[in-house]
Amino acid sequence: MNGFEYRRPARLGEVLDGLRGDAEAKLLAGGQSLLAAMKLRFAAPTLLIDLQGLPALKELRAEGTGLWIGAMCCHASVAASALVRERAPVLAALAGGIGDQQVRNRGTLGGSIANADPAACWPAGVLALNATVCTDRREIAADDFFTGLFGTALEADEVVCGVRFPAMAQARYLKFEQPASRFALTGVAVARHVDGVRVAVTGLGNGIWRWAAAEQALSRRFEAAALQGLAIDPAEASGDIHATAEYRAHLAGVLTRRAVQDISSTLP
Ligand SMILES: Cc1cc2nc3c(=O)[nH]c(=O)nc-3n(C[C@H](O)[C@H](O)[C@H](O)COP(=O)(O)OP(=O)(O)OC[C@H]3O[C@@H](n4cnc5c(N)ncnc54)[C@H](O)[C@@H]3O)c2cc1C
């Protein structure tokens, strides 16, 4: 790793000053992606601005009928939260299934969505639940936030403060795990909203995106049979040593059907 300056400010204003004063500055959340990238020399920031000194970013609270989850909430705290389990159990399960104990205790919601890894779990949950990403300067709808492979709508000096989620009982996130890391080899989040169904797929290799054909079919008729004949084109996926593109695309269909069956089985 190259040498760098480390700061742990106690005010958001100081964070922004740091980012604006150094084009090579980077925010540090739990370091679960950034430190690995620095060790591999994929990233070489000259200034690391640690967000751990901002307790406001660790807030997790009810907001209206929904939830506010601060950017610095670690996955373990989301998984353990009684409020999250009550209002959006899908998110507690998603967070509890991330990586291992160390990753869940250091990795954060904000770091995960800012990083936008194409195999990450949080982006699928944020997209399917139609959440809103709130930064130091604006609110960004989930549909506008993720822009492709490791891509987001964030500006270089923008800080994610938290995410606003609607309460969501009728939603599931299922993933087939890459056995070494527990990242999603393929993962699917299905959420049934009053105005239709949203299906977000992660792990296909080219970013996290909504499966429009499945959404339309399930919005007309919410049952697994509605997905018959629908499949993701393997050309939309990537292959690697863990799985071929065909296998990943097939898994997306299987997981979507299972998630729908799972939700349907809990309906009165
Ligand atoms: C072994 C291993 C297994 C994992 N398994 C999974 C898994 O199963 N599913 C899954 O979804 N993820 C998984 N992860 C990723 C993990 O969940 C972390 O959320 C992710 O690595 C981001 O880490 P972090 O929160 O520590 O952010 P950092 O690594 O500190 O930061 C990541 C990036 O986000 C930026 N950033 C951080 N916070 C903010 C903010 N508030 N505003 C703007 N930019 C910000 C940083 O500048 C950096 O560019 C795994 C990671 C590891 C190492």
XYZ file of C-alpha atoms and ligand atoms in Angstrom:
321
model
C 0.000 0.000 0.000
C 1.173 3.520 -0.759
C 1.404 6.066 2.053
C -1.741 8.040 2.834
C -3.089 10.459 5.397
C -5.813 9.206 7.753
C -8.535 11.431 9.250
C -11.493 10.603 11.463
C -13.682 13.718 11.474
C -16.539 14.231 13.901
C -18.628 16.451 11.580
C -20.062 15.868 8.114
C -18.774 19.319 7.071
C -15.198 18.206 7.761
C -15.769 15.079 5.673
C -16.927 17.202 2.741
C -14.019 19.652 3.180
C -11.618 16.701 3.063
C -13.177 15.305 -0.127
C -13.189 18.723 -1.819
C -9.626 19.481 -0.794
C -8.087 16.318 -2.251
C -9.244 14.757 -5.528
C -7.595 11.476 -4.478
C -9.357 11.292 -1.094
C -11.597 8.292 -0.340
C -14.218 7.631 2.303
C -13.570 4.672 4.566
C -16.578 2.818 6.017
C -15.654 -0.670 7.270
C -12.825 -1.120 4.788
C -14.156 -4.492 3.622
C -13.797 -3.619 -0.056
C -11.591 -0.534 -0.008
C -8.703 -1.959 2.015
C -8.549 -5.062 -0.187
C -8.518 -2.813 -3.276
C -5.682 -0.767 -1.738
C -3.653 -3.868 -0.906
C -4.024 -5.011 -4.509
C -3.151 -1.477 -5.684
C -6.443 -1.096 -7.537
C -6.981 2.010 -5.388
C -4.324 4.383 -4.066
C -6.016 7.205 -2.139
C -3.797 9.912 -0.710
C -6.298 10.641 2.080
C -8.612 8.214 3.887
C -11.602 9.833 5.611
C -12.987 7.418 8.182
C -16.747 7.768 8.732
C -16.707 5.893 12.058
C -16.527 9.215 13.928
C -20.047 10.211 12.791
C -22.582 8.483 15.076
C -25.501 10.065 13.172
C -24.693 7.782 10.242
C -25.236 4.742 12.478
C -28.854 5.610 13.259
C -31.482 2.986 12.540
C -35.037 4.166 13.201
C -38.680 3.988 12.193
C -39.651 6.623 9.653
C -43.370 6.841 8.996
C -44.406 3.249 8.368
C -40.979 2.476 6.934
C -37.356 2.483 8.016
C -34.307 4.723 7.981
C -31.051 2.791 7.968
C -27.935 4.940 8.356
C -25.091 4.438 5.902
C -22.700 3.318 8.665
C -25.000 0.625 10.046
C -23.093 -2.631 9.736
C -24.830 -5.688 8.304
C -24.827 -7.444 11.709
C -26.692 -4.575 13.383
C -29.343 -4.594 10.654
C -29.726 -8.379 10.937
C -30.136 -8.147 14.723
C -32.549 -5.202 14.765
C -36.007 -6.029 16.130
C -37.387 -3.026 14.226
C -36.022 -4.266 10.897
C -37.261 -7.797 11.584
C -40.722 -6.428 12.270
C -41.001 -3.881 9.432
C -38.896 -5.404 6.672
C -37.828 -8.942 7.611
C -36.446 -9.369 4.104
C -33.684 -6.860 4.947
C -32.751 -8.552 8.229
C -32.427 -11.857 6.364
C -30.451 -10.256 3.529
C -28.002 -8.571 5.922
C -27.668 -11.713 8.047
C -26.675 -13.744 4.988
C -23.781 -11.496 3.938
C -20.258 -12.907 4.061
C -19.008 -14.066 7.425
C -19.123 -12.678 10.951
C -16.230 -10.281 10.426
C -17.641 -8.921 7.185
C -21.068 -8.483 8.782
C -19.600 -6.604 11.742
C -17.391 -4.277 9.677
C -19.165 -3.961 6.312
C -21.842 -1.286 6.010
C -24.964 -0.528 4.018
C -23.444 2.717 2.686
C -20.170 1.067 1.688
C -22.007 -1.750 -0.051
C -24.231 0.437 -2.203
C -21.491 3.001 -2.924
C -19.246 0.156 -4.058
C -22.050 -1.393 -6.184
C -20.304 -4.722 -6.572
C -22.209 -6.679 -9.253
C -22.523 -9.664 -6.885
C -23.555 -7.724 -3.760
C -26.781 -8.355 -1.871
C -27.766 -4.857 -0.645
C -28.203 -3.316 -4.121
C -30.781 -5.996 -5.003
C -32.720 -5.258 -1.798
C -32.545 -1.493 -2.328
C -33.781 -1.837 -5.930
C -36.573 -4.351 -5.298
C -37.912 -2.415 -2.310
C -37.822 0.822 -4.327
C -35.831 2.510 -1.567
C -34.444 6.041 -1.621
C -30.742 6.730 -1.140
C -30.185 9.944 0.832
C -26.887 11.777 0.526
C -25.488 14.959 2.049
C -27.190 16.937 -0.768
C -30.087 15.016 -2.359
C -32.373 12.020 -2.470
C -31.821 9.466 -5.228
C -34.426 6.853 -6.205
C -32.968 3.344 -6.296
C -33.733 3.124 -10.029
C -31.459 6.115 -10.655
C -28.742 5.189 -8.165
C -27.180 2.078 -9.709
C -25.697 2.801 -13.121
C -23.955 -0.452 -14.050
C -20.824 -2.377 -13.140
C -19.469 -0.773 -9.932
C -21.316 2.370 -11.091
C -23.523 4.740 -9.101
C -24.995 8.202 -9.539
C -22.802 9.511 -6.694
C -20.556 12.479 -7.366
C -16.906 12.177 -6.338
C -17.418 14.318 -3.224
C -20.872 12.984 -2.259
C -21.561 11.090 0.968
C -24.354 8.536 1.408
C -26.024 9.348 4.739
C -28.629 6.598 4.779
C -31.374 4.761 2.935
C -35.116 5.106 3.384
C -36.983 1.810 2.940
C -40.747 1.194 2.838
C -42.153 -1.382 5.259
C -42.220 -4.603 3.280
C -43.554 -7.883 4.575
C -44.190 -9.432 1.173
C -40.636 -9.603 -0.073
C -37.847 -12.161 -0.245
C -34.171 -12.154 -1.108
C -32.703 -15.497 -2.112
C -29.166 -16.120 -3.277
C -27.130 -19.062 -4.440
C -23.832 -18.442 -2.708
C -20.382 -18.410 -4.140
C -19.049 -20.883 -1.586
C -15.756 -19.132 -0.767
C -17.027 -15.592 -0.132
C -20.794 -16.074 0.216
C -21.297 -13.280 -2.325
C -24.233 -14.009 -4.643
C -23.301 -16.320 -7.500
C -26.788 -15.209 -8.434
C -29.300 -13.526 -6.125
C -32.867 -12.350 -6.588
C -34.996 -9.947 -4.550
C -38.749 -10.025 -5.173
C -41.031 -7.410 -3.590
C -44.793 -7.137 -3.936
C -45.832 -3.462 -3.825
C -49.408 -2.143 -3.988
C -48.796 -0.906 -7.527
C -46.897 -3.938 -8.845
C -44.032 -6.340 -8.330
C -40.335 -5.494 -8.488
C -37.679 -8.130 -9.204
C -33.981 -7.248 -8.867
C -31.226 -9.626 -9.914
C -27.612 -9.555 -8.690
C -24.596 -11.700 -9.506
C -25.099 -11.958 -13.257
C -21.873 -10.042 -13.707
C -22.851 -6.824 -15.436
C -24.416 -4.809 -12.639
C -27.639 -5.206 -10.713
C -30.831 -4.718 -12.651
C -34.574 -5.265 -12.666
C -36.050 -8.175 -14.609
C -38.856 -6.379 -16.420
C -40.531 -9.425 -18.014
C -40.822 -11.196 -14.650
C -42.147 -8.022 -13.018
C -44.894 -7.661 -15.637
C -45.931 -11.322 -15.406
C -45.990 -11.310 -11.591
C -47.821 -7.994 -11.429
C -50.630 -9.568 -13.482
C -50.689 -12.822 -11.512
C -48.561 -13.332 -8.398
C -47.761 -17.016 -8.613
C -44.735 -19.002 -9.715
C -46.648 -20.388 -12.717
C -46.802 -16.867 -14.145
C -43.046 -17.135 -14.802
C -43.438 -20.171 -17.061
C -41.661 -19.622 -20.368
C -39.705 -16.629 -19.070
C -35.914 -16.794 -18.905
C -33.013 -14.394 -18.741
C -30.926 -14.467 -21.897
C -27.464 -15.825 -20.970
C -26.040 -13.044 -23.155
C -27.095 -10.729 -20.309
C -24.833 -12.638 -17.865
C -21.111 -13.370 -17.537
C -19.297 -16.619 -16.929
C -16.205 -17.203 -14.782
C -14.473 -20.057 -12.967
C -17.424 -20.330 -10.565
C -20.306 -20.573 -13.055
C -21.130 -20.173 -16.716
C -23.382 -17.385 -17.963
C -26.039 -20.007 -18.817
C -25.977 -21.379 -15.271
C -26.282 -17.926 -13.702
C -29.192 -16.976 -15.981
C -30.930 -20.274 -15.180
C -30.411 -19.729 -11.433
C -32.084 -16.326 -11.646
C -35.255 -18.004 -12.921
C -35.144 -20.733 -10.265
C -34.575 -18.268 -7.417
C -37.339 -15.944 -8.625
C -39.829 -18.833 -8.691
C -38.753 -19.924 -5.204
C -39.042 -16.417 -3.809
C -42.576 -16.090 -5.218
C -43.571 -19.492 -3.797
C -42.091 -18.506 -0.458
C -44.032 -15.235 -0.313
C -47.243 -16.900 -1.527
C -46.996 -19.574 1.167
C -47.185 -16.916 3.888
C -50.241 -15.149 2.442
C -53.570 -15.689 4.182
C -14.960 -12.041 2.395
C -16.062 -11.087 2.005
C -17.323 -11.600 1.772
C -18.381 -10.728 1.424
N -19.615 -11.270 1.181
C -20.598 -10.461 0.775
C -21.908 -10.965 0.507
O -22.202 -12.158 0.670
N -22.853 -10.090 0.078
C -22.599 -8.755 -0.043
O -23.491 -8.004 -0.429
N -21.394 -8.239 0.227
C -20.404 -9.058 0.639
N -19.181 -8.507 0.938
C -19.017 -7.038 0.855
C -19.294 -6.402 2.225
O -20.607 -6.707 2.567
C -19.166 -4.854 2.338
O -20.421 -4.237 2.476
C -18.579 -4.194 1.172
O -17.327 -4.801 0.966
C -18.354 -2.688 1.468
O -17.514 -2.617 2.592
P -17.548 -1.422 3.613
O -18.935 -1.125 3.996
O -16.574 -1.764 4.671
O -17.059 -0.184 2.737
P -15.558 0.267 2.390
O -14.784 -0.888 1.894
O -14.965 1.050 3.495
O -15.882 1.265 1.184
C -16.305 0.764 -0.083
C -16.451 1.936 -1.064
O -17.574 2.730 -0.722
C -17.187 4.085 -0.457
N -18.025 4.523 0.660
C -18.118 3.938 1.879
N -19.061 4.537 2.617
C -19.576 5.539 1.855
C -20.591 6.524 2.074
N -21.286 6.597 3.223
N -20.851 7.398 1.081
C -20.184 7.317 -0.105
N -19.223 6.418 -0.358
C -18.924 5.529 0.613
C -15.704 4.021 -0.133
O -15.051 5.235 -0.416
C -15.260 2.897 -1.057
O -15.079 3.368 -2.364
C -18.141 -9.348 1.298
C -16.857 -8.830 1.548
C -15.830 -9.683 1.900
C -14.465 -9.093 2.184
